[in-house]
Coordinates of C-alpha atoms in Angstrom, one line a residue:
Chain V
M67 CA 0.1 0.0 0.0
S68 CA 1.6 3.5 -0.9
K69 CA 1.6 6.2 1.8
R70 CA -1.2 8.3 0.1
S71 CA -3.7 5.3 0.9
D72 CA -2.6 4.3 3.6
V73 CA -3.3 8.4 5.2
L74 CA -6.1 9.1 3.3
S75 CA -7.6 5.5 4.7
G76 CA -6.3 6.5 8.3
A77 CA -8.4 9.8 8.3
I78 CA -11.6 8.7 6.5
V79 CA -11.2 6.3 9.5
S80 CA -11.0 9.0 11.5
L81 CA -13.8 10.8 10.3
V82 CA -16.2 7.5 10.4
G83 CA -15.3 7.4 14.2
L84 CA -15.3 11.1 15.3
I85 CA -19.2 11.3 13.2
F86 CA -20.4 8.6 14.9
L87 CA -18.9 9.5 18.3
L88 CA -20.5 12.3 18.3
S89 CA -24.0 11.2 17.3
T90 CA -24.1 9.9 20.5
I91 CA -23.5 13.1 22.5
G92 CA -27.0 13.3 23.7
M93 CA -27.8 9.9 25.0
R94 CA -27.4 9.6 28.8
K95 CA -25.6 7.5 31.2
P96 CA -27.4 5.6 33.1
R97 CA -27.0 5.1 37.1
I98 CA -26.1 1.7 37.1
G99 CA -24.7 -0.3 33.2
L100 CA -23.7 0.8 30.6
G101 CA -26.7 2.5 28.4
S102 CA -26.7 3.3 24.6
A103 CA -23.7 5.3 24.5
G104 CA -21.3 3.8 26.8
F105 CA -20.1 -0.2 24.0
P106 CA -20.3 2.5 21.3
R107 CA -18.6 5.7 22.5
L108 CA -15.9 2.9 23.5
V109 CA -15.3 1.3 20.3
T110 CA -15.6 5.2 18.4
V111 CA -12.6 6.3 20.5
C112 CA -10.7 3.4 19.7
L113 CA -11.4 3.6 15.8
I114 CA -10.7 7.4 16.1
I115 CA -7.3 6.3 17.6
C116 CA -6.1 3.4 15.3
G117 CA -6.6 5.8 12.3
V118 CA -4.7 8.3 13.8
L119 CA -1.7 5.7 14.3
L120 CA -2.3 4.9 10.6
I121 CA -2.0 8.0 9.5
V122 CA 1.0 8.5 11.9
R123 CA 3.1 5.4 10.5
A124 CA 2.8 6.1 7.2
L125 CA 4.4 9.6 7.1
L126 CA 6.2 8.4 9.7
S127 CA 7.3 5.4 7.0
K128 CA 10.5 6.4 5.2
K129 CA 10.1 4.3 2.4
E130 CA 7.1 2.8 -0.2
R131 CA 5.8 -0.5 1.4
A132 CA 4.5 -1.1 -2.9
A133 CA 4.6 0.4 -5.8
R134 CA 1.7 2.4 -6.5
S135 CA 0.1 0.9 -9.1
R136 CA -2.2 2.6 -12.2
I137 CA -5.6 2.7 -12.3
D138 CA -6.9 0.7 -15.3
S139 CA -9.2 3.5 -16.5
S140 CA -11.4 1.0 -18.2
F141 CA -11.6 -0.8 -15.3
V142 CA -12.8 2.8 -13.5
F143 CA -16.2 2.7 -15.8
S144 CA -16.8 -0.7 -15.3
L145 CA -16.4 0.0 -11.7
V146 CA -18.9 2.7 -11.7
G147 CA -21.5 1.0 -14.3
L148 CA -21.7 -1.8 -12.5
T149 CA -22.3 -0.2 -9.1
V150 CA -24.4 2.5 -10.8
S151 CA -26.4 -1.1 -12.1
F152 CA -26.8 -2.2 -8.8
V153 CA -28.6 1.2 -7.8
L154 CA -31.0 0.8 -10.7
Y155 CA -31.3 -3.0 -9.8
V156 CA -32.1 -2.3 -5.5
Y157 CA -34.4 0.4 -7.3
L158 CA -36.9 -1.4 -10.1
F159 CA -36.2 -5.1 -8.5
K160 CA -39.7 -5.6 -6.6
K161 CA -41.5 -3.4 -9.7
L162 CA -40.5 -5.4 -12.2
G163 CA -39.7 -8.8 -10.3
F164 CA -36.7 -10.7 -10.5
I165 CA -36.4 -12.4 -13.8
L166 CA -37.1 -8.9 -15.6
T167 CA -34.4 -7.2 -13.3
T168 CA -31.8 -10.2 -12.7
G169 CA -31.2 -10.5 -16.9
P170 CA -29.9 -7.4 -17.4
L171 CA -28.1 -7.1 -14.7
L172 CA -26.6 -10.6 -15.7
F173 CA -26.1 -9.5 -19.3
F174 CA -23.9 -6.6 -18.1
A175 CA -22.0 -7.6 -15.9
M176 CA -21.2 -10.6 -18.0
Y177 CA -20.5 -7.4 -20.8
V178 CA -18.2 -6.1 -18.3
F179 CA -16.3 -8.9 -17.0
G180 CA -15.1 -9.1 -20.9
S181 CA -17.8 -11.7 -21.9
K182 CA -18.6 -9.5 -25.6
K183 CA -20.4 -12.3 -27.1
I184 CA -23.5 -10.7 -27.3
L185 CA -26.1 -13.7 -28.5
L186 CA -24.6 -15.6 -26.0
N187 CA -24.4 -13.4 -23.1
A188 CA -28.0 -12.5 -23.8
V189 CA -28.9 -16.7 -23.8
L190 CA -26.6 -17.0 -20.6
S191 CA -28.2 -14.9 -18.8
V192 CA -32.0 -15.0 -19.6
V193 CA -31.2 -18.7 -19.2
T194 CA -29.3 -18.4 -15.6
S195 CA -32.2 -15.9 -14.0
I196 CA -34.5 -18.1 -15.0
A197 CA -33.4 -21.3 -14.1
I198 CA -32.7 -19.5 -10.6
Y199 CA -35.9 -18.0 -9.9
Y200 CA -38.0 -21.6 -10.5
V201 CA -34.6 -23.5 -8.4
F202 CA -35.5 -21.1 -5.5
T203 CA -39.2 -20.2 -5.7
I204 CA -40.1 -24.1 -6.8
I205 CA -37.4 -26.0 -5.0
F206 CA -36.8 -24.3 -2.0
K207 CA -39.9 -22.4 -1.9
I208 CA -38.4 -19.2 -1.4
P209 CA -40.5 -16.4 -2.7
L210 CA -39.3 -14.4 -5.3
P211 CA -40.8 -11.1 -6.6
R212 CA -42.0 -11.5 -9.9
F213 CA -43.9 -8.6 -12.4
S214 CA -47.5 -8.3 -12.3
L215 CA -49.9 -5.0 -13.9
Chain R
M118 CA -30.9 -48.5 27.2
I119 CA -29.0 -51.9 25.2
S120 CA -33.1 -51.7 23.9
Y121 CA -33.2 -48.6 22.8
W122 CA -30.1 -48.1 20.5
L123 CA -30.8 -51.5 18.6
E124 CA -34.7 -49.8 18.1
G125 CA -33.1 -46.9 17.2
L126 CA -30.6 -48.6 14.7
K127 CA -33.1 -50.4 13.1
T128 CA -35.4 -47.4 13.1
A129 CA -32.2 -45.7 11.2
L130 CA -31.7 -48.6 9.1
M131 CA -34.4 -48.7 7.4
P132 CA -34.2 -48.7 3.8
S133 CA -36.8 -45.7 3.4
N134 CA -35.0 -43.7 5.9
L135 CA -31.8 -44.3 4.9
L136 CA -32.6 -42.9 1.3
I137 CA -34.1 -39.6 3.3
M138 CA -30.9 -39.4 5.7
L139 CA -29.0 -39.3 1.6
I140 CA -31.4 -36.7 0.5
G141 CA -30.9 -34.7 3.9
V142 CA -27.2 -34.7 3.3
A143 CA -26.5 -34.2 -0.8
S144 CA -29.0 -31.2 -0.5
G145 CA -27.0 -30.3 3.0
I146 CA -23.9 -30.3 0.8
V147 CA -25.4 -28.1 -2.1
V148 CA -26.8 -25.5 0.4
G149 CA -23.7 -25.2 2.2
A150 CA -22.2 -25.0 -1.0
L151 CA -24.4 -22.1 -2.1
P152 CA -23.0 -18.3 -1.4
G153 CA -25.7 -17.2 0.6
V154 CA -27.7 -20.2 1.4
T155 CA -27.3 -20.7 4.8
S156 CA -27.7 -24.1 6.9
S157 CA -30.5 -22.5 8.8
M158 CA -32.4 -21.6 5.7
G159 CA -32.0 -25.1 4.2
I160 CA -33.8 -26.4 7.4
I161 CA -36.5 -23.8 7.0
L162 CA -36.7 -25.2 3.5
L163 CA -36.9 -28.7 4.6
L164 CA -39.4 -28.2 6.6
P165 CA -42.1 -28.4 4.4
F166 CA -40.9 -31.8 3.3
T167 CA -40.9 -32.9 6.5
Y168 CA -45.0 -32.1 7.4
Y169 CA -46.0 -35.8 6.4
M170 CA -43.6 -37.9 7.5
K171 CA -43.1 -39.5 10.3
P172 CA -41.3 -37.1 13.6
E173 CA -38.0 -39.2 13.8
T174 CA -37.9 -39.8 9.9
A175 CA -38.3 -35.4 9.7
L176 CA -35.2 -35.1 12.1
L177 CA -33.1 -37.1 10.6
M178 CA -33.3 -35.5 7.4
L179 CA -33.2 -32.3 9.2
T180 CA -29.8 -33.6 10.9
G181 CA -28.7 -34.7 7.0
M182 CA -29.3 -31.6 5.9
Y183 CA -27.9 -29.9 9.6
C184 CA -24.4 -31.9 9.5
A185 CA -23.6 -32.1 5.7
S186 CA -24.2 -28.3 5.0
M187 CA -21.4 -27.5 7.6
F188 CA -19.2 -29.2 5.3
G189 CA -20.4 -27.9 2.3
G190 CA -19.8 -24.4 3.2
S191 CA -16.3 -25.4 2.7
I192 CA -16.5 -26.4 -1.0
S193 CA -16.9 -22.5 -1.9
A194 CA -14.7 -21.0 0.7
I195 CA -12.3 -22.8 -0.9
L196 CA -13.0 -22.7 -4.5
L197 CA -14.7 -19.2 -5.0
R198 CA -13.3 -17.0 -1.5
T199 CA -17.2 -17.1 -0.6
P200 CA -18.3 -19.0 2.1
G201 CA -20.9 -21.0 1.8
T202 CA -22.2 -20.7 5.7
P203 CA -20.7 -18.5 8.0
S204 CA -18.9 -21.3 9.5
A205 CA -16.7 -21.3 6.5
A206 CA -15.2 -18.3 6.6
A207 CA -11.8 -19.1 8.6
T208 CA -11.9 -21.9 6.0
V209 CA -11.2 -19.0 3.1
I210 CA -8.1 -18.1 5.2
D211 CA -6.0 -21.4 4.0
G212 CA -8.8 -23.1 1.2
Y213 CA -9.0 -20.4 -1.5
P214 CA -4.4 -20.3 -1.4
L215 CA -4.4 -23.7 -1.8
A216 CA -7.6 -23.6 -5.1
Q217 CA -5.0 -20.8 -6.0
Q218 CA -1.7 -23.1 -5.7
G219 CA -3.8 -26.1 -7.7
K220 CA -4.7 -28.1 -4.9
A221 CA -8.3 -27.8 -4.2
G222 CA -9.0 -30.9 -3.7
K223 CA -6.8 -31.8 -1.4
A224 CA -8.2 -28.8 0.3
I225 CA -11.3 -30.7 0.2
S226 CA -10.6 -33.7 1.3
A227 CA -8.6 -32.6 4.3
A228 CA -12.1 -30.4 4.8
L229 CA -14.3 -33.5 4.4
I230 CA -11.9 -35.6 6.3
G231 CA -11.9 -33.4 9.0
S232 CA -15.3 -32.9 8.5
F233 CA -16.1 -36.6 9.4
F234 CA -13.9 -36.7 12.8
G235 CA -15.8 -33.3 13.7
G236 CA -19.2 -34.9 13.4
L237 CA -18.3 -38.1 14.9
V238 CA -16.7 -37.4 17.5
S239 CA -18.7 -34.6 18.6
G240 CA -21.6 -36.8 17.9
I241 CA -19.5 -39.4 20.9
C242 CA -19.6 -36.8 23.3
M243 CA -23.6 -35.8 22.6
V244 CA -24.2 -39.0 23.4
F245 CA -22.0 -40.2 26.3
L246 CA -20.9 -36.5 27.7
A247 CA -24.3 -34.4 27.1
P248 CA -25.0 -34.9 30.7
L249 CA -22.1 -33.2 32.1
L250 CA -21.0 -30.7 29.5
A251 CA -24.4 -29.4 29.7
K252 CA -24.3 -29.1 33.4
F253 CA -20.6 -27.2 32.8
A254 CA -22.8 -25.0 30.0
L255 CA -25.0 -23.9 33.3
K256 CA -22.0 -22.5 35.1
F257 CA -22.2 -19.6 32.5
G258 CA -23.6 -16.2 33.5
P259 CA -22.6 -12.7 31.6
P260 CA -19.2 -12.4 33.1
E261 CA -18.4 -15.6 31.8
Y262 CA -20.0 -14.9 28.0
F263 CA -18.2 -11.4 28.1
A264 CA -15.0 -12.5 28.8
L265 CA -15.5 -15.6 26.1
A266 CA -17.2 -12.6 23.5
V267 CA -12.8 -10.9 24.7
F268 CA -11.2 -13.9 24.4
G269 CA -12.9 -14.1 21.0
L270 CA -11.8 -11.1 20.0
T271 CA -8.5 -11.3 20.7
I272 CA -8.5 -13.6 17.4
I273 CA -9.0 -10.1 15.3
A274 CA -4.6 -9.9 16.3
S275 CA -3.5 -13.5 14.7
V276 CA -6.3 -13.0 11.6
S277 CA -5.4 -9.5 10.2
G278 CA -2.7 -11.0 7.9
K279 CA 1.0 -8.5 8.2
D280 CA -0.6 -5.5 9.5
L281 CA -2.2 -5.1 12.6
I282 CA -3.8 -1.9 13.1
K283 CA -5.6 -2.1 9.5
G284 CA -7.0 -5.4 11.1
L285 CA -8.2 -4.2 14.9
I286 CA -9.5 -1.3 12.3
A287 CA -11.3 -4.1 10.7
G288 CA -12.5 -5.8 13.5
L289 CA -14.0 -2.2 15.3
I290 CA -16.1 -1.3 12.3
G291 CA -17.1 -4.5 12.3
L292 CA -17.8 -3.9 16.0
L293 CA -19.6 -0.2 15.2
L294 CA -21.5 -1.9 12.5
S295 CA -22.9 -4.9 15.4
L296 CA -23.9 -1.3 17.5
I297 CA -26.0 0.1 15.1
G298 CA -29.8 0.0 15.3
I299 CA -32.0 -0.6 18.2
D300 CA -30.1 -1.1 21.3
N301 CA -31.9 -3.9 23.1
V302 CA -31.5 -2.1 26.6
T303 CA -33.4 0.1 26.5
G304 CA -35.0 0.3 22.5
S305 CA -33.5 3.3 21.6
Q306 CA -31.7 4.5 18.2
R307 CA -28.7 4.5 18.3
L308 CA -25.5 5.3 15.5
T309 CA -28.7 5.7 12.6
L310 CA -27.3 9.1 12.2
G311 CA -31.0 10.4 11.4
I312 CA -31.4 7.3 8.6
D313 CA -34.1 5.4 9.8
A314 CA -33.5 2.4 6.6
L315 CA -30.2 1.9 9.5
A316 CA -32.7 1.9 12.4
N317 CA -33.1 -2.3 11.6
G318 CA -29.2 -2.1 11.6
F319 CA -27.5 -4.6 9.7
D320 CA -28.4 -8.7 9.7
F321 CA -25.0 -10.4 9.4
L322 CA -25.6 -12.6 6.8
P323 CA -26.1 -9.0 3.7
V324 CA -22.9 -7.6 5.0
M325 CA -20.9 -11.0 5.2
I326 CA -22.0 -11.8 1.6
G327 CA -21.2 -8.1 0.6
V328 CA -17.9 -8.4 2.3
F329 CA -16.8 -11.5 1.4
A330 CA -18.4 -12.3 -2.2
V331 CA -19.9 -8.8 -3.7
S332 CA -16.3 -7.7 -3.3
E333 CA -14.6 -10.9 -4.8
V334 CA -17.1 -10.5 -7.5
L335 CA -15.6 -6.6 -8.4
D336 CA -12.1 -8.0 -7.2
K337 CA -12.2 -10.3 -10.0
L338 CA -13.4 -7.5 -12.1
E339 CA -10.8 -5.4 -11.7
K340 CA -8.0 -8.6 -11.6
R341 CA -10.0 -10.3 -15.3
T342 CA -7.3 -13.3 -14.2
P343 CA -7.4 -16.3 -15.8
P344 CA -9.4 -19.8 -14.9
V345 CA -7.3 -20.5 -12.3
Q346 CA -5.9 -24.9 -13.4
T347 CA -8.5 -27.1 -11.6
T348 CA -7.5 -29.9 -9.3
T349 CA -9.4 -32.8 -11.9
S350 CA -7.1 -35.9 -11.2
L351 CA -8.1 -37.8 -8.8
G352 CA -4.7 -37.9 -8.2
Q353 CA -4.6 -34.5 -6.6
L354 CA -7.6 -35.2 -4.7
L355 CA -6.3 -37.9 -2.6
L356 CA -3.8 -36.9 0.5
S357 CA -0.5 -38.1 0.7
W358 CA 0.5 -40.2 4.3
E359 CA 2.1 -37.4 5.8
E360 CA -0.4 -34.9 4.8
M361 CA -2.6 -36.8 5.9
K362 CA -0.3 -37.8 9.3
S363 CA -0.1 -33.9 9.6
L364 CA -4.3 -33.2 10.1
V365 CA -3.5 -35.8 13.2
V366 CA -3.2 -32.5 15.9
P367 CA -5.3 -30.1 13.6
I368 CA -7.8 -32.2 14.0
I369 CA -8.0 -33.0 17.8
V370 CA -7.6 -29.1 18.4
G371 CA -10.9 -28.8 16.4
I372 CA -12.9 -32.0 17.6
I373 CA -11.9 -30.0 21.8
I374 CA -12.3 -26.5 20.7
G375 CA -15.6 -27.2 18.7
T376 CA -17.0 -30.0 20.9
L377 CA -16.9 -27.2 24.0
I378 CA -18.0 -24.4 22.3
G379 CA -21.3 -25.9 21.1
V380 CA -21.9 -27.0 23.8
L381 CA -22.2 -23.5 24.9
P382 CA -25.4 -21.7 24.1
G383 CA -25.0 -18.3 22.2
T384 CA -22.3 -19.1 20.5
G385 CA -21.4 -20.8 17.0
G386 CA -19.6 -22.8 14.3
T387 CA -17.9 -19.5 13.2
I388 CA -16.3 -18.2 16.8
A389 CA -15.2 -22.0 17.1
T390 CA -13.5 -22.3 14.0
F391 CA -11.8 -18.9 14.2
L392 CA -10.7 -19.8 17.7
A393 CA -9.4 -23.0 16.9
Y394 CA -7.4 -21.8 13.9
N395 CA -6.2 -19.1 16.1
E396 CA -4.7 -21.7 18.7
L397 CA -3.0 -23.8 15.7
K398 CA -1.6 -21.2 14.5
R399 CA -0.4 -19.6 17.7
W400 CA 0.9 -23.4 18.4
S401 CA 2.2 -24.7 15.0
K402 CA 6.2 -24.8 14.7
N403 CA 5.3 -23.6 11.3
K404 CA 3.6 -20.8 11.9
E405 CA 4.1 -18.7 8.5
K406 CA 2.3 -21.4 6.5
F407 CA -1.0 -20.1 8.1
G408 CA -2.8 -18.0 5.5
Q409 CA -0.4 -19.3 2.3
G410 CA -2.4 -22.1 2.0
A411 CA -1.8 -25.0 4.7
L412 CA -4.3 -27.9 4.8
E413 CA -4.5 -28.0 8.1
G414 CA -5.6 -24.7 8.6
V415 CA -8.4 -25.9 6.8
A416 CA -8.7 -29.3 8.8
V417 CA -8.6 -27.7 12.4
C418 CA -11.6 -25.1 10.8
E419 CA -13.4 -28.1 9.3
T420 CA -13.3 -30.0 12.5
A421 CA -14.4 -27.1 14.6
N422 CA -17.6 -26.2 12.7
N423 CA -19.0 -29.9 12.1
A424 CA -17.9 -30.5 15.6
V425 CA -19.5 -27.8 17.0
T426 CA -22.9 -29.9 15.3
G427 CA -22.2 -32.4 17.9
G428 CA -21.6 -30.3 21.0
A429 CA -24.6 -27.6 20.0
M430 CA -27.6 -30.7 20.2
V431 CA -26.5 -30.9 23.7
P432 CA -28.5 -28.2 25.2
T433 CA -30.4 -27.9 22.5
L434 CA -31.8 -31.9 23.3
S435 CA -31.4 -32.1 27.3
L436 CA -32.0 -28.2 28.3
G437 CA -34.4 -27.1 25.4
V438 CA -31.6 -24.5 24.8
P439 CA -30.0 -23.9 21.2
G440 CA -26.0 -24.1 21.0
D441 CA -26.4 -21.6 17.9
A442 CA -28.1 -19.6 15.6
V443 CA -28.7 -22.8 13.2
T444 CA -30.2 -25.5 16.2
A445 CA -32.1 -22.9 17.1
V446 CA -34.0 -23.1 13.9
M447 CA -33.8 -26.7 13.8
L448 CA -35.2 -26.5 17.8
G449 CA -38.3 -24.6 16.0
A450 CA -38.4 -27.6 13.3
F451 CA -38.4 -30.4 16.4
V452 CA -41.5 -28.3 17.6
L453 CA -43.0 -28.2 14.2
I454 CA -42.4 -31.6 13.8
G455 CA -43.8 -33.2 17.2
I456 CA -40.4 -32.9 19.0
R457 CA -40.2 -31.6 22.3
P458 CA -36.5 -31.1 23.1
G459 CA -36.0 -31.0 26.9
P460 CA -35.1 -32.9 30.1
L461 CA -38.2 -35.0 29.5
L462 CA -37.3 -35.8 25.8
F463 CA -35.1 -38.9 27.0
T464 CA -37.8 -40.7 28.9
Q465 CA -41.4 -39.7 26.4
Q466 CA -39.8 -40.1 23.4
P467 CA -36.6 -42.7 23.5
R468 CA -37.3 -43.9 20.0
V469 CA -36.9 -40.8 18.8
V470 CA -33.8 -39.7 21.0
Y471 CA -32.2 -43.2 19.7
S472 CA -32.8 -43.3 16.0
F473 CA -31.3 -40.0 16.5
F474 CA -27.9 -41.0 18.2
A475 CA -27.7 -44.0 15.5
G476 CA -29.2 -41.5 12.7
W477 CA -26.4 -39.1 13.9
F478 CA -23.5 -41.7 13.3
I479 CA -24.8 -43.1 9.9
I480 CA -25.2 -39.8 8.6
Q481 CA -21.1 -39.2 9.1
F482 CA -20.3 -41.6 7.0
M483 CA -23.0 -40.7 4.7
M484 CA -21.5 -37.5 4.5
L485 CA -17.9 -38.9 4.1
A486 CA -19.3 -41.0 0.8
V487 CA -21.5 -37.9 -1.2
G488 CA -18.5 -35.2 -0.1
F489 CA -15.9 -37.6 -1.6
V490 CA -17.9 -38.0 -5.2
S491 CA -18.5 -34.4 -4.6
S492 CA -14.7 -32.9 -4.2
I493 CA -13.9 -35.1 -7.3
L494 CA -16.7 -32.8 -9.1
A495 CA -16.6 -29.3 -7.4
P496 CA -13.2 -28.4 -8.5
N497 CA -14.6 -27.9 -11.9
I498 CA -16.5 -25.2 -11.1
L499 CA -13.2 -23.5 -11.1
K500 CA -12.9 -24.0 -14.7
I501 CA -15.0 -21.8 -15.6
K502 CA -14.8 -18.7 -16.6
D503 CA -14.6 -15.8 -14.3
E504 CA -17.0 -13.7 -17.2
V505 CA -19.8 -16.3 -16.7
L506 CA -19.3 -17.5 -13.1
M507 CA -19.4 -13.7 -11.5
P508 CA -22.6 -12.8 -12.4
I509 CA -23.9 -15.8 -11.6
V510 CA -22.4 -15.8 -8.0
L511 CA -24.0 -11.9 -8.1
A512 CA -27.4 -13.9 -8.6
L513 CA -27.1 -16.0 -6.2
C514 CA -25.8 -13.5 -3.7
I515 CA -28.8 -11.3 -4.4
I516 CA -30.9 -14.0 -4.0
G517 CA -29.1 -14.7 -0.8
S518 CA -29.5 -11.8 1.0
F519 CA -33.1 -11.3 0.0
S520 CA -34.6 -14.6 0.8
L521 CA -33.3 -14.0 4.5
R522 CA -36.3 -11.8 5.0
N523 CA -37.8 -10.8 1.7
S524 CA -36.4 -7.5 2.0
V525 CA -35.1 -5.2 -1.1
Y526 CA -32.9 -3.1 2.2
D527 CA -31.1 -6.8 2.6
V528 CA -29.8 -6.4 -1.6
A529 CA -29.2 -2.9 -1.1
V530 CA -27.1 -4.1 1.8
A531 CA -25.3 -6.6 0.5
L532 CA -24.1 -4.7 -2.8
C533 CA -23.0 -1.7 -0.9
F534 CA -20.9 -3.6 1.2
G535 CA -19.8 -5.7 -1.6
V536 CA -18.5 -1.9 -2.5
L537 CA -16.7 -1.1 0.9
G538 CA -15.0 -4.6 1.1
Y539 CA -14.1 -3.9 -2.0
L540 CA -12.5 -0.5 -1.4
M541 CA -11.4 -1.9 2.1
R542 CA -9.9 -5.0 0.6
K543 CA -8.1 -2.2 -1.6
A544 CA -6.4 -0.2 0.5
G545 CA -5.5 -3.8 2.6
F546 CA -7.6 -3.8 5.4
P547 CA -8.5 -7.6 6.0
M548 CA -12.1 -9.1 5.9
P549 CA -12.2 -12.0 8.7
P550 CA -11.0 -9.5 11.7
L551 CA -14.5 -7.6 10.6
V552 CA -16.9 -10.2 10.7
L553 CA -15.4 -11.0 14.3
G554 CA -16.1 -7.9 15.2
L555 CA -19.6 -8.1 13.9
I556 CA -20.5 -11.5 15.7
L557 CA -19.1 -10.5 19.0
G558 CA -20.4 -6.9 19.1
P559 CA -23.2 -7.7 20.4
M560 CA -22.0 -10.3 22.8
A561 CA -19.8 -8.4 24.7
E562 CA -21.8 -5.4 24.9
Q563 CA -24.8 -7.5 26.2
N564 CA -22.8 -9.3 28.4
L565 CA -20.7 -6.6 29.7
N566 CA -24.1 -4.2 30.4
R567 CA -25.7 -7.3 32.0
T568 CA -22.7 -8.2 34.2
L569 CA -22.5 -4.5 35.7
L570 CA -26.6 -4.2 36.2
I571 CA -26.1 -7.4 38.0
A572 CA -22.9 -6.3 40.0
K573 CA -24.1 -2.7 40.5
N574 CA -21.3 -1.2 38.4
D575 CA -19.0 -3.0 40.0
W576 CA -15.8 -4.3 37.6
T577 CA -14.1 -6.4 39.8
I578 CA -17.1 -9.3 39.0
L579 CA -15.5 -10.4 36.1
F580 CA -11.7 -10.9 37.8
R581 CA -13.8 -12.7 41.2
R582 CA -15.5 -15.3 39.1
P583 CA -12.7 -18.4 38.1
I584 CA -14.5 -18.9 35.2
S585 CA -14.9 -15.7 33.6
L586 CA -10.5 -15.3 35.5
T587 CA -9.7 -17.2 33.0
L588 CA -11.0 -16.4 29.8
L589 CA -9.8 -13.2 30.4
L590 CA -6.4 -14.3 31.0
A591 CA -6.7 -16.9 28.3
A592 CA -7.3 -14.0 26.4
F593 CA -4.3 -11.5 27.8
V594 CA -1.8 -14.7 27.4
S595 CA -3.5 -14.2 23.8
V596 CA -2.9 -10.9 22.7
T597 CA 0.7 -10.7 24.7
L598 CA 2.1 -13.5 22.1
S599 CA 0.2 -12.2 18.7
L600 CA 2.1 -9.0 19.9
L601 CA 5.1 -11.1 20.1
G602 CA 4.8 -12.9 17.2
A603 CA 4.3 -9.9 15.1
Y604 CA 7.5 -8.0 16.4
R605 CA 9.3 -11.5 16.2
S606 CA 8.3 -10.7 12.2
S607 CA 8.8 -7.3 11.9
K608 CA 12.6 -7.6 13.2
K609 CA 13.0 -10.4 11.2
E610 CA 11.8 -8.8 8.0
A611 CA 13.8 -5.5 9.2
A612 CA 16.9 -7.3 9.1
R613 CA 16.5 -9.3 5.9
S614 CA 16.6 -5.6 4.7

């Protein structure tokens, strides 16, 4: 990991710890027991300390512990695309049902994973989503959402 | 007593019951291997099929599912770096590196042998030592459970890999995540940051599906590695005599820790596997092998999680108190099929009890046979290209998280934690400590709270009770040894460079 990555990670961890620590301010401590805030405060304070330690260690370290790797732009596009498709998927999952949402998600995922055979991807994603749907709903009796007008 | 055993054996050996057990074992392995479909879910899914069966037949089928799913979890842990069940989370540490080295078959064989002996010996303990172990477990109160959780958390140090600070951070993030939602004691919301959706907190399963499976899918997306060479020949599946000998100690360690942890109500296979792994690693002469692909690491984890099954059945059967989350589901299933676990079960339904005992041992042998066939077939999964396999894993992750509570929220949680897990992985944070924090957080907090309520804020109670004192001392020793180990290895590394 690079120095910069550790400093950034440490800063994010400390910030997250601080935000959650501040959110416990309104909680009162009971006379007996830990109360709601006791354990979260202990955890968040430890988190902040560890975050700061990570930053200090990274700043004090003399050498880069590993060569900084180049970020592959096509991967960034794929990751962003997949994350956006996750959001869309979750939003449409109950509205359109399992098959109508999982099929396109699988198709897109196969494409970004490098399988450029469009027809094969389409067949595989449709067959897979239908097969999974029927295996789970009929054999395992797990009710998955389905599209209805 | 002997007549009960003969009667039980006769029932278990009936051809129809043998077939039912075989179906239970085979489906258990499949359910265990499917990422996101847990043993609990498998038992629940199997329940509708048992409604029209006799109680003892239904019990045998469910037991087959329960025991075999524990082994099944190791298959996907080894081949896909995705634990099929939470109990197989620790198996990933050494199982996946072995698969990467082309030794997936050997890893599955080690897991199978460990699972067989774990189930068999813990079954003997269940039959002969049940009253004694159950009596011991009854002595555990909140201080002892808190001390046990602390001891469990010290394992973070040894599963953190090379970077202790990052391991601690991951563990603390896990603890923090376990605290988000409604506080069990006061019933008030906490750490939700005003976001209503967080009021329910995070369920363990979607988080785990996210950080282990979805993040793996994203990781594969970046690396685009060619398919790993699969172990296909039987020669590579069979273990050599030296390898078999090296499994003896891990199996013994796994049996002892797994059975003991199993018998303690409220614990479970995940804690047992991490504890057993940690202990074996700590006392091993070849510590550096662990995490790089040690057969011993796989064997100890799989022995421990299958040993938990026998241990966990002790309080479930004799007291009606579930040993872990899965036996809690089993307890519910017992009631549904007309069996009332508790002290009276042994006198009121001896036919059921002894056919269950006899069936238990038959199931272990069935698991060995079916598991062996699956170990021949399973490595072929690695031949499937990532571009096809990963989207399918993604779909299974989605179903696994959705079917938990029929909730899209859980799907969103799994996908969000997938992205978070991926980013943490990229920044060099290990994942096992996060899972440990998530499991042990509620146990530590709730029992510390109860302890302080009982003792009226007198913390010395933790040191005045012999069992909790012993566990806390063990935790101290565990941390000290881990820190010493880390110091020594950093000195070695400095000397080398």
